[in-house]
Short mmCIF file of C-alpha atoms and ligand atoms in Angstrom, two decimals:
data_model
loop_
_atom_site.label_atom_id
_atom_site.label_comp_id
_atom_site.label_asym_id
_atom_site.label_seq_id
_atom_site.Cartn_x
_atom_site.Cartn_y
_atom_site.Cartn_z
CA MET A 470 19.71 -80.76 57.22
CA SER A 471 19.37 -77.68 59.42
CA ARG A 472 16.67 -75.28 57.74
CA LYS A 473 19.34 -72.39 58.12
CA THR A 474 21.78 -73.89 56.23
CA ILE A 475 19.22 -73.69 52.48
CA GLN A 476 16.85 -70.56 53.31
CA VAL A 477 18.76 -68.05 51.23
CA THR A 478 18.12 -65.51 54.64
CA GLU A 479 16.07 -62.48 54.22
CA GLN A 480 18.85 -60.03 54.13
CA GLU A 481 20.52 -62.04 50.88
CA MET A 482 17.56 -61.78 49.22
CA ALA A 483 16.92 -57.84 50.03
CA GLU A 484 20.49 -58.00 48.24
CA GLN A 485 18.82 -58.98 45.06
CA ARG A 486 16.19 -56.45 45.13
CA GLU A 487 18.99 -53.63 45.36
CA ALA A 488 20.78 -55.09 42.42
CA ALA A 489 17.92 -55.68 40.83
CA ARG A 490 16.90 -52.07 41.17
CA ARG A 491 20.53 -50.86 40.47
CA VAL A 492 20.76 -52.99 37.31
CA ARG A 493 16.86 -50.92 36.31
CA GLU A 494 19.64 -47.27 36.54
CA ILE A 495 21.96 -48.42 34.05
CA GLU A 496 21.83 -46.21 31.32
CA ASP A 497 22.57 -48.62 28.55
CA ARG A 498 21.29 -51.92 30.31
CA PRO A 499 18.93 -54.26 28.02
CA LYS A 500 15.15 -53.38 27.47
CA SER A 501 14.12 -56.45 26.12
CA TYR A 502 14.08 -60.18 26.77
CA PHE A 503 13.32 -63.23 24.97
CA ILE A 504 13.77 -66.43 26.83
CA VAL A 505 13.93 -69.81 25.25
CA THR A 506 13.16 -72.83 27.86
CA TYR A 507 13.87 -76.64 26.99
CA GLY A 508 12.49 -79.58 29.42
CA CYS A 509 10.49 -79.77 32.10
CA GLN A 510 7.48 -77.95 33.81
CA MET A 511 10.26 -77.42 36.68
CA ASN A 512 12.20 -75.45 34.05
CA ALA A 513 8.92 -73.84 32.51
CA HIS A 514 8.13 -72.10 35.75
CA ASP A 515 11.60 -71.43 36.31
CA SER A 516 11.49 -69.00 33.31
CA GLU A 517 8.68 -67.38 34.84
CA ILE A 518 10.42 -66.69 38.24
CA LEU A 519 13.15 -65.48 35.56
CA ALA A 520 10.96 -63.32 33.58
CA GLY A 521 9.53 -61.56 36.77
CA MET A 522 12.94 -61.24 37.62
CA MET A 523 14.11 -59.15 34.52
CA ASP A 524 10.39 -57.20 34.61
CA GLU A 525 11.45 -56.10 38.00
CA MET A 526 14.94 -55.01 36.44
CA GLY A 527 12.67 -52.68 33.99
CA MET A 528 13.00 -54.80 30.89
CA THR A 529 9.41 -55.91 29.51
CA PRO A 530 8.98 -59.27 26.93
CA ALA A 531 10.01 -59.23 23.89
CA ALA A 532 7.70 -61.06 20.90
CA ALA A 533 10.53 -62.71 19.08
CA ARG A 534 14.27 -63.55 19.64
CA GLU A 535 15.51 -60.86 17.00
CA GLU A 536 13.73 -58.19 18.68
CA ALA A 537 14.72 -58.81 21.98
CA GLU A 538 18.26 -57.26 23.71
CA LEU A 539 18.75 -59.79 26.21
CA ILE A 540 17.97 -63.96 24.86
CA LEU A 541 18.28 -66.46 27.90
CA PHE A 542 18.72 -70.25 27.09
CA ASN A 543 17.13 -72.07 30.24
CA THR A 544 18.48 -75.53 29.64
CA CYS A 545 17.96 -78.78 30.22
CA CYS A 546 20.51 -81.84 30.07
CA ILE A 547 18.06 -85.36 30.50
CA ARG A 548 18.73 -86.55 27.84
CA ASP A 549 21.56 -86.49 25.11
CA ASN A 550 19.32 -84.77 22.64
CA ALA A 551 17.75 -81.86 24.61
CA GLU A 552 21.55 -81.08 25.07
CA ARG A 553 22.59 -80.97 21.89
CA LYS A 554 18.78 -79.07 21.03
CA ALA A 555 20.22 -76.32 23.57
CA LEU A 556 23.88 -76.10 22.87
CA GLY A 557 23.09 -76.18 18.76
CA ASN A 558 20.96 -73.44 19.06
CA MET A 559 23.25 -71.69 21.44
CA THR A 560 25.43 -71.82 17.99
CA TRP A 561 23.53 -69.71 15.96
CA LEU A 562 23.10 -66.94 18.24
CA LYS A 563 27.07 -65.67 17.37
CA GLU A 564 25.79 -64.61 14.17
CA LEU A 565 23.54 -62.25 16.52
CA LYS A 566 26.28 -61.30 18.70
CA ARG A 567 28.13 -60.14 15.70
CA GLN A 568 25.93 -57.83 14.12
CA ASN A 569 24.88 -56.47 17.44
CA PRO A 570 27.65 -56.24 20.18
CA ARG A 571 25.05 -55.49 22.61
CA LEU A 572 23.28 -58.03 22.46
CA VAL A 573 23.07 -59.59 26.37
CA LEU A 574 23.59 -64.09 25.77
CA CYS A 575 22.82 -65.54 28.76
CA ALA A 576 22.72 -69.80 29.87
CA CYS A 577 21.21 -71.06 32.31
CA GLY A 578 19.30 -74.22 34.23
CA CYS A 579 20.06 -78.01 34.70
CA MET A 580 22.54 -78.44 31.28
CA ILE A 581 24.77 -75.46 32.74
CA GLN A 582 24.69 -76.89 35.92
CA GLN A 583 27.05 -80.08 34.93
CA PRO A 584 30.82 -79.67 36.21
CA ARG A 585 32.07 -79.68 33.41
CA MET A 586 29.88 -76.86 31.15
CA ALA A 587 31.79 -73.88 32.98
CA LYS A 588 34.61 -74.54 30.33
CA VAL A 589 32.82 -75.62 27.69
CA ILE A 590 31.48 -72.14 27.47
CA LEU A 591 34.13 -70.72 28.44
CA ARG A 592 36.06 -72.32 25.76
CA GLN A 593 33.46 -72.53 23.13
CA TYR A 594 30.41 -69.89 23.99
CA PRO A 595 32.86 -67.22 24.19
CA PHE A 596 30.35 -64.71 23.08
CA PHE A 597 28.04 -65.18 25.83
CA ASP A 598 28.01 -62.96 28.89
CA ILE A 599 26.30 -64.98 31.11
CA ALA A 600 26.33 -68.28 32.53
CA PHE A 601 24.58 -69.36 35.87
CA GLY A 602 23.88 -72.76 37.27
CA THR A 603 20.31 -73.67 38.84
CA HIS A 604 21.73 -73.18 42.24
CA ASN A 605 22.47 -69.26 41.67
CA LEU A 606 18.60 -68.69 39.90
CA HIS A 607 17.61 -66.04 43.01
CA LYS A 608 20.90 -63.99 41.79
CA PHE A 609 20.40 -63.54 38.57
CA PRO A 610 19.99 -60.04 39.44
CA SER A 611 23.95 -58.95 40.70
CA ILE A 612 25.42 -61.96 37.72
CA LEU A 613 23.46 -59.71 35.51
CA GLU A 614 24.77 -55.81 37.11
CA ARG A 615 28.40 -57.91 37.19
CA ALA A 616 28.25 -58.93 33.28
CA LEU A 617 27.03 -55.19 32.43
CA GLU A 618 29.13 -53.57 34.33
CA THR A 619 32.13 -55.47 33.48
CA ARG A 620 31.33 -56.22 29.92
CA ARG A 621 32.98 -59.86 30.72
CA GLN A 622 31.99 -63.53 31.01
CA VAL A 623 30.06 -63.94 34.32
CA ILE A 624 30.32 -67.65 34.92
CA SER A 625 28.42 -68.37 38.12
CA ILE A 626 28.28 -72.47 38.79
CA GLU A 627 27.83 -73.48 42.54
CA GLU A 628 27.87 -76.71 43.83
CA THR A 629 25.68 -76.84 46.81
CA ASP A 630 23.08 -79.59 47.64
CA GLY A 631 21.31 -76.27 46.70
CA CYS A 632 18.94 -74.22 48.46
CA ILE A 633 15.04 -73.08 48.59
CA ALA A 634 14.58 -69.02 48.07
CA GLU A 635 11.26 -67.31 48.68
CA GLY A 636 9.78 -64.29 47.75
CA LEU A 637 10.86 -64.49 44.35
CA PRO A 638 8.94 -62.97 41.48
CA CYS A 639 7.14 -64.18 38.80
CA SER A 640 5.47 -62.93 35.62
CA SER A 641 2.55 -65.78 35.70
CA GLU A 642 0.42 -64.61 38.74
CA SER A 643 -2.14 -63.78 36.10
CA LYS A 644 -2.79 -67.18 34.76
CA ILE A 645 -5.29 -68.58 34.41
CA THR A 646 -3.62 -72.35 35.94
CA SER A 647 -0.20 -71.66 37.70
CA TYR A 648 3.05 -74.35 38.89
CA LEU A 649 3.35 -73.55 42.54
CA SER A 650 6.75 -75.50 43.33
CA ILE A 651 6.50 -77.19 46.56
CA MET A 652 9.82 -78.63 46.99
CA TYR A 653 13.52 -78.85 44.96
CA GLY A 654 15.64 -81.59 44.15
CA CYS A 655 15.76 -85.34 44.37
CA ASN A 656 17.55 -88.08 46.65
CA ASN A 657 16.36 -91.13 44.52
CA PHE A 658 19.31 -91.53 42.32
CA CYS A 659 17.40 -93.69 39.70
CA SER A 660 20.21 -95.27 38.37
CA TYR A 661 20.33 -93.48 34.81
CA CYS A 662 19.13 -90.26 36.10
CA ILE A 663 20.82 -86.52 36.48
CA VAL A 664 18.51 -85.16 38.27
CA PRO A 665 19.95 -85.13 41.91
CA TYR A 666 23.42 -83.57 40.30
CA VAL A 667 21.88 -81.48 38.51
CA ARG A 668 18.99 -80.39 40.78
CA GLY A 669 20.56 -81.13 44.76
CA ARG A 670 19.11 -82.59 47.56
CA GLU A 671 15.62 -82.64 48.65
CA ARG A 672 14.03 -80.10 49.77
CA SER A 673 11.13 -78.58 50.51
CA ARG A 674 8.84 -75.20 51.70
CA SER A 675 7.42 -74.55 53.97
CA GLU A 676 3.64 -75.58 54.51
CA ASP A 677 2.55 -72.04 55.34
CA ASP A 678 5.48 -70.63 52.52
CA ILE A 679 3.10 -72.92 50.48
CA LEU A 680 -0.18 -71.38 51.69
CA ARG A 681 0.63 -68.21 51.26
CA GLU A 682 1.87 -68.05 47.93
CA ALA A 683 -1.38 -70.50 46.75
CA GLU A 684 -3.78 -67.37 48.30
CA ARG A 685 -1.57 -65.27 46.31
CA LEU A 686 -2.48 -67.42 43.42
CA LEU A 687 -6.18 -67.59 43.77
CA GLU A 688 -6.67 -63.37 44.49
CA GLY A 689 -4.86 -63.05 40.69
CA GLY A 690 -7.48 -65.22 39.68
CA THR A 691 -6.28 -69.10 39.28
CA GLN A 692 -8.43 -71.45 38.78
CA GLU A 693 -6.30 -74.62 38.49
CA ILE A 694 -3.02 -75.16 40.83
CA MET A 695 -0.28 -77.10 39.65
CA LEU A 696 2.06 -78.24 42.54
CA LEU A 697 5.32 -79.08 41.40
CA GLY A 698 8.79 -81.08 42.45
CA GLN A 699 10.63 -83.91 41.42
CA ASN A 700 8.77 -86.39 43.39
CA VAL A 701 6.58 -84.63 45.11
CA ASN A 702 4.97 -87.38 47.68
CA SER A 703 7.98 -87.34 49.51
CA TYR A 704 7.20 -83.49 50.19
CA GLY A 705 8.29 -82.70 53.97
CA ASN A 706 10.55 -85.82 54.83
CA ASP A 707 13.18 -83.55 54.79
CA ARG A 708 11.71 -80.93 57.58
CA ASP A 709 10.95 -81.80 60.90
CA ASP A 710 7.73 -80.11 61.45
CA GLY A 711 5.60 -82.54 60.55
CA ALA A 712 4.84 -81.41 57.17
CA THR A 713 3.71 -84.48 54.87
CA PHE A 714 2.46 -84.09 51.12
CA PRO A 715 -0.87 -85.48 51.98
CA GLY A 716 -1.52 -82.71 54.67
CA LEU A 717 -0.62 -80.29 52.27
CA ILE A 718 -2.93 -81.39 49.92
CA ARG A 719 -5.96 -81.08 52.44
CA ARG A 720 -4.63 -78.13 53.61
CA LEU A 721 -4.98 -76.72 49.80
CA ASP A 722 -7.77 -78.59 49.21
CA ALA A 723 -9.52 -76.75 52.21
CA LEU A 724 -8.39 -73.37 51.00
CA GLY A 725 -10.87 -73.92 48.24
CA VAL A 726 -8.12 -74.32 44.80
CA PRO A 727 -10.98 -74.56 42.48
CA ARG A 728 -8.62 -77.44 40.78
CA LEU A 729 -5.18 -79.05 42.09
CA ARG A 730 -2.69 -81.17 40.37
CA PHE A 731 0.81 -82.83 41.06
CA MET A 732 3.91 -83.94 39.55
CA THR A 733 5.91 -85.59 39.92
CA SER A 734 5.44 -89.12 41.99
CA HIS A 735 7.42 -91.45 42.61
CA PRO A 736 5.51 -95.33 42.85
CA LYS A 737 7.56 -96.12 46.05
CA ASP A 738 6.46 -93.22 48.24
CA LEU A 739 2.80 -93.64 47.23
CA SER A 740 1.27 -94.25 50.58
CA GLU A 741 -2.22 -95.57 51.44
CA GLU A 742 -2.90 -91.70 52.79
CA LEU A 743 -2.38 -89.56 50.23
CA ILE A 744 -4.50 -91.78 48.23
CA GLU A 745 -7.33 -91.00 51.19
CA ALA A 746 -6.04 -87.71 51.03
CA MET A 747 -6.80 -87.08 47.35
CA ALA A 748 -10.08 -89.64 47.05
CA SER A 749 -11.54 -87.85 50.32
CA SER A 750 -10.69 -83.78 48.21
CA LYS A 751 -12.84 -81.86 47.15
CA HIS A 752 -10.61 -80.02 43.97
CA CYS A 753 -7.65 -82.95 43.56
CA ALA A 754 -8.37 -83.88 39.54
CA HIS A 755 -8.36 -87.33 38.63
CA HIS A 756 -5.43 -87.80 37.29
CA PHE A 757 -2.06 -89.83 38.57
CA HIS A 758 1.19 -89.24 36.46
CA LEU A 759 3.04 -92.11 38.49
CA PRO A 760 6.18 -92.98 36.31
CA VAL A 761 7.11 -97.17 36.18
CA GLN A 762 9.75 -96.25 33.55
CA SER A 763 9.82 -100.33 33.39
CA GLY A 764 7.83 -103.22 33.61
CA SER A 765 10.67 -105.33 34.41
CA ASP A 766 11.64 -106.23 38.01
CA ALA A 767 14.93 -106.98 36.95
CA ILE A 768 15.78 -104.13 35.02
CA LEU A 769 13.53 -101.98 37.73
CA LYS A 770 16.35 -103.25 39.93
CA ALA A 771 19.30 -101.83 38.07
CA MET A 772 17.29 -98.83 37.71
CA ASN A 773 16.90 -98.53 41.32
CA ARG A 774 13.55 -97.62 41.82
CA ILE A 775 13.00 -99.21 45.21
CA TYR A 776 10.07 -101.01 43.67
CA ASP A 777 8.93 -103.91 41.70
CA ARG A 778 6.28 -105.14 39.34
CA GLU A 779 4.45 -106.41 41.65
CA THR A 780 4.43 -103.03 44.03
CA TYR A 781 3.68 -101.02 41.17
CA LEU A 782 0.29 -103.02 39.97
CA ARG A 783 -0.83 -102.74 43.78
CA ARG A 784 -0.54 -99.20 44.11
CA VAL A 785 -2.50 -98.48 40.51
CA GLU A 786 -5.20 -101.20 42.09
CA SER A 787 -5.49 -98.85 45.82
CA LEU A 788 -5.59 -95.53 43.63
CA ARG A 789 -8.22 -97.31 41.15
CA LYS A 790 -10.23 -98.84 44.03
CA ALA A 791 -10.67 -94.93 45.97
CA MET A 792 -10.98 -93.59 42.71
CA PRO A 793 -12.47 -95.85 39.96
CA HIS A 794 -12.31 -93.43 37.08
CA ILE A 795 -8.78 -91.68 37.91
CA ALA A 796 -6.56 -91.68 35.08
CA LEU A 797 -3.46 -92.73 34.73
CA THR A 798 -0.05 -91.83 33.06
CA THR A 799 3.45 -91.98 32.97
CA ASP A 800 6.95 -92.45 31.94
CA ILE A 801 8.52 -95.25 30.03
CA ILE A 802 12.84 -95.91 28.89
CA VAL A 803 13.24 -98.31 26.51
CA GLY A 804 17.14 -99.40 25.86
CA PHE A 805 18.16 -99.51 29.78
CA PRO A 806 21.13 -101.12 29.98
CA GLY A 807 20.99 -105.08 30.02
CA GLU A 808 17.08 -104.52 28.48
CA THR A 809 16.36 -108.16 27.31
CA ASP A 810 13.60 -108.69 24.80
CA ALA A 811 11.50 -110.30 27.88
CA ASP A 812 12.50 -107.98 29.90
CA PHE A 813 10.60 -105.49 27.29
CA GLU A 814 7.86 -107.96 26.85
CA ASP A 815 7.66 -107.24 30.58
CA THR A 816 7.38 -103.68 30.05
CA LEU A 817 4.08 -104.10 27.47
CA SER A 818 2.88 -106.71 28.93
CA LEU A 819 2.08 -104.04 32.66
CA VAL A 820 1.06 -101.00 29.53
CA GLU A 821 -1.56 -103.80 28.22
CA ARG A 822 -2.39 -104.36 32.17
CA VAL A 823 -2.53 -100.53 33.04
CA ARG A 824 -3.74 -99.09 30.22
CA TYR A 825 -2.80 -95.60 31.13
CA ASP A 826 -4.17 -92.92 29.23
CA SER A 827 -0.75 -91.86 27.81
CA ALA A 828 2.94 -92.29 28.63
CA TYR A 829 5.41 -90.59 27.65
CA THR A 830 8.28 -93.10 26.14
CA PHE A 831 12.13 -92.78 25.85
CA VAL A 832 14.78 -94.27 24.44
CA TYR A 833 17.51 -94.79 27.48
CA SER A 834 20.24 -92.13 27.41
CA PRO A 835 23.56 -92.34 29.12
CA ARG A 836 23.94 -89.34 31.54
CA GLU A 837 28.22 -88.63 32.40
CA GLY A 838 28.52 -88.97 35.64
CA THR A 839 25.05 -91.25 36.37
CA ARG A 840 25.63 -95.15 38.08
CA ALA A 841 24.14 -96.47 34.36
CA ALA A 842 26.67 -94.91 32.44
CA ALA A 843 29.44 -97.57 32.95
CA MET A 844 26.95 -100.47 33.07
CA PRO A 845 27.90 -103.25 30.92
CA ASN A 846 25.46 -104.35 27.75
CA PRO A 847 23.95 -101.88 25.63
CA VAL A 848 21.46 -102.22 23.57
CA PRO A 849 21.66 -101.29 20.12
CA GLN A 850 20.00 -98.56 18.90
CA GLU A 851 18.46 -100.12 16.22
CA VAL A 852 16.96 -102.52 19.08
CA SER A 853 15.88 -99.36 20.77
CA SER A 854 14.33 -98.16 18.00
CA GLU A 855 12.22 -101.15 17.11
CA ARG A 856 11.01 -101.57 21.09
CA ILE A 857 10.20 -97.76 21.57
CA ALA A 858 8.06 -97.63 18.56
CA ARG A 859 6.51 -101.36 19.48
CA LEU A 860 5.69 -99.34 22.78
CA ILE A 861 4.23 -96.38 20.95
CA GLU A 862 1.94 -98.38 18.92
CA THR A 863 0.90 -100.19 22.08
CA GLN A 864 0.01 -96.99 23.85
CA GLU A 865 -1.06 -94.79 21.03
CA ARG A 866 -3.80 -98.35 20.43
CA ILE A 867 -4.75 -98.09 24.04
CA SER A 868 -4.86 -94.25 24.50
CA ALA A 869 -7.59 -94.30 21.80
CA GLU A 870 -9.67 -96.44 23.51
CA VAL A 871 -9.84 -95.05 26.61
CA LEU A 872 -10.82 -91.94 24.06
CA ALA A 873 -13.83 -93.73 22.72
CA GLY A 874 -14.61 -95.22 26.32
CA LEU A 875 -15.76 -91.68 27.06
CA VAL A 876 -17.69 -90.81 24.65
CA GLY A 877 -21.27 -89.77 26.01
CA SER A 878 -19.36 -88.79 28.73
CA GLU A 879 -19.85 -85.70 31.13
CA GLN A 880 -17.20 -84.11 31.92
CA ARG A 881 -16.14 -80.93 33.92
CA VAL A 882 -13.40 -78.48 32.07
CA LEU A 883 -11.58 -75.49 32.96
CA VAL A 884 -11.69 -73.61 30.05
CA GLU A 885 -8.33 -72.56 29.10
CA GLU A 886 -8.13 -70.47 25.58
CA VAL A 887 -9.95 -70.62 22.13
CA SER A 888 -9.60 -73.65 19.94
CA LYS A 889 -6.54 -73.16 18.24
CA ARG A 890 -7.65 -74.86 15.06
CA ASP A 891 -11.46 -73.28 15.01
CA ALA A 892 -12.09 -69.86 16.56
CA ARG A 893 -15.84 -70.98 17.03
CA GLN A 894 -14.52 -73.23 19.82
CA VAL A 895 -13.15 -72.92 23.74
CA ALA A 896 -10.52 -75.18 24.23
CA GLY A 897 -9.86 -76.78 27.86
CA LYS A 898 -8.67 -79.91 29.90
CA CYS A 899 -11.34 -82.27 31.66
CA THR A 900 -9.98 -83.28 35.40
CA ARG A 901 -8.16 -86.63 33.12
CA ASN A 902 -6.33 -83.80 31.79
CA ILE A 903 -7.48 -84.70 28.38
CA THR A 904 -8.43 -81.17 26.23
CA ILE A 905 -11.78 -81.03 25.19
CA ASN A 906 -12.66 -78.57 22.64
CA PHE A 907 -16.48 -77.78 22.18
CA ASP A 908 -18.54 -74.73 20.92
CA GLY A 909 -18.33 -71.44 23.25
CA ASP A 910 -16.86 -67.96 23.03
CA GLU A 911 -14.23 -66.21 24.92
CA SER A 912 -16.30 -65.11 27.47
CA LEU A 913 -16.10 -68.95 29.12
CA ILE A 914 -12.17 -68.20 29.28
CA GLY A 915 -11.25 -68.50 33.01
CA SER A 916 -14.39 -70.81 34.01
CA PHE A 917 -15.83 -74.56 34.64
CA ALA A 918 -18.19 -75.68 32.25
CA ARG A 919 -19.88 -79.63 32.05
CA VAL A 920 -19.79 -80.94 28.79
CA ARG A 921 -20.70 -84.00 26.69
CA VAL A 922 -18.29 -86.22 24.84
CA THR A 923 -19.19 -85.88 21.20
CA ALA A 924 -16.35 -87.67 19.67
CA ALA A 925 -12.79 -88.88 20.30
CA GLY A 926 -9.98 -87.22 17.83
CA HIS A 927 -6.11 -88.21 18.20
CA ASN A 928 -5.31 -87.23 21.75
CA THR A 929 -8.23 -85.10 22.11
CA LEU A 930 -11.95 -84.93 22.61
CA LYS A 931 -15.16 -82.70 21.21
CA ALA A 932 -17.81 -82.02 23.12
CA GLU A 933 -21.42 -80.06 23.52
CA LEU A 934 -21.43 -77.27 26.30
CA VAL A 935 -24.24 -79.03 28.61
CA SER A 936 -24.07 -76.19 31.43
CA ALA A 937 -21.98 -73.84 33.09
CA GLU A 938 -20.28 -75.08 36.30
CA ASP A 939 -19.52 -73.31 39.58
CA LYS A 940 -16.45 -73.25 40.61
CA GLU A 941 -17.03 -74.35 43.95
CA ALA A 942 -18.31 -77.64 42.20
CA PRO A 943 -16.62 -80.31 43.06
CA GLU A 944 -14.01 -82.30 41.31
CA TRP A 945 -15.55 -85.60 41.96
CA PRO A 946 -18.99 -85.75 41.37
N1 LIG B 575 17.20 -91.71 29.10
C1 LIG B 575 16.04 -91.75 29.26
N2 LIG B 575 15.30 -91.32 29.50
C2 LIG B 575 15.24 -90.96 31.06
N3 LIG B 575 14.29 -90.14 31.70
C3 LIG B 575 15.52 -89.53 32.85
N4 LIG B 575 16.49 -89.72 32.59
C4 LIG B 575 16.75 -90.55 31.26
C5 LIG B 575 17.17 -90.96 30.51
N5 LIG B 575 18.86 -90.96 31.07
C6 LIG B 575 12.88 -90.11 31.74
C7 LIG B 575 12.39 -90.44 33.04
C8 LIG B 575 12.04 -89.57 33.62
C9 LIG B 575 11.45 -88.60 32.23
C10 LIG B 575 11.51 -87.32 33.16
O1 LIG B 575 12.71 -88.63 31.95
O2 LIG B 575 11.19 -91.78 32.41
O3 LIG B 575 10.42 -90.09 34.30
FE1 LIG B 576 16.20 -88.76 38.15
FE2 LIG B 576 14.50 -90.42 39.84
FE3 LIG B 576 14.78 -88.32 40.86
FE4 LIG B 576 12.76 -89.05 39.46
S1 LIG B 576 13.46 -89.95 40.52
S2 LIG B 576 13.96 -86.66 39.07
S3 LIG B 576 13.88 -90.38 37.48
S4 LIG B 576 16.21 -89.54 40.34
#
């Protein structure tokens, strides 16, 4: 793949900045905005970029949806319920629009990128002013300009493999923890998953662009960077400049990012080199999110996951050998077509064996256009419900045991906020990505602290302060 075809040119980006400037000069443009975000971290980060664009267009964030002059829905379609939720909430806006015809309603994101959605918006949501897909996010200023000038519905959905747009604004640059996208799209085509269809092919940003963005984030006060991509450990595979994920980790570690996380990884690409890069790094968190999806070889094969149970367990072993205290988390789907009781028992036994800190668990949801949607032997809803309940019960027991096992240990916490439940306490995450609350005041926010865990709660830990911690201190003591 030629890099030229996927990188948006500087001239096109300049045109968008020009469009943003013109929107700022439109007298009756919306002055405030509210974004409703569904789905994963990539969407959350896209919303930060969209907010940055709207700031540039002279708008300010509204405190509530009802107070905004522009409402933007950034949608998700990974499962049917995500889609139904977004469509349901979009329907509610009809009344708001009737009361205030100047209100600008926009929808974007993965759900909109699906081929059938243009028609749905046109027919069922004529009160929406704008709909644009994931591939056109960088064109939001010119799309909005067109809608404001014509006062007609603008639908902009491009069917491409996707692109990389550098230099977009972002509204979050002074946050304690920040997202940083290193790649977009996915080539894996897991048979149940719609992501490759709505996010396009894998395309990796250049190491230099990523390093520059990381430097900017650090200058803005960021203490933790979460590298984002659908499949971060295949970072660089689409480039011809030798860039690799372990190499990128080493460069970011050397830059001195106080804490480095990444998400999500595919087990098939988890190399010994990456494990070594993490283990020898100073700043990588002791946490690995490694979606397994199923513990059954037959189901993994039908899911097109490329690895089998034994390979997965071997990689878990390698991770733990190199980093004995590493926390593992995962994603699991139950009720995939053809999943038998024995297949499900294999999933349960894998969960018992790995002992994850936590797991995101899902009932399989057929997605139009994916291979699994056409597979025979659907699992009845009541069977899936029973299986997911058993899975959750098993994982909750293990999570509680893992948390209880941490009582008495010392942890390095990045303090992020005053605790939600008790204003005399602050809360932050330890390297395992578990929230820890401890007595302390606001002045600690944004700094690292060493704490001793005193009790385990439900998904969180309580602790007492031991000492302030240097941000240069290693994640691995
Ligand atoms: N049904 C249920 N869960 C799904 N996921 C992806 N597609 C589907 C689907 N069709 C889950 C996977 C993935 C996570 C982000 O969402 O577990 O890792
Ligand atoms: Fe979907 Fe599989 Fe790609 Fe993850 S790796 S986004 S589950 S196709």
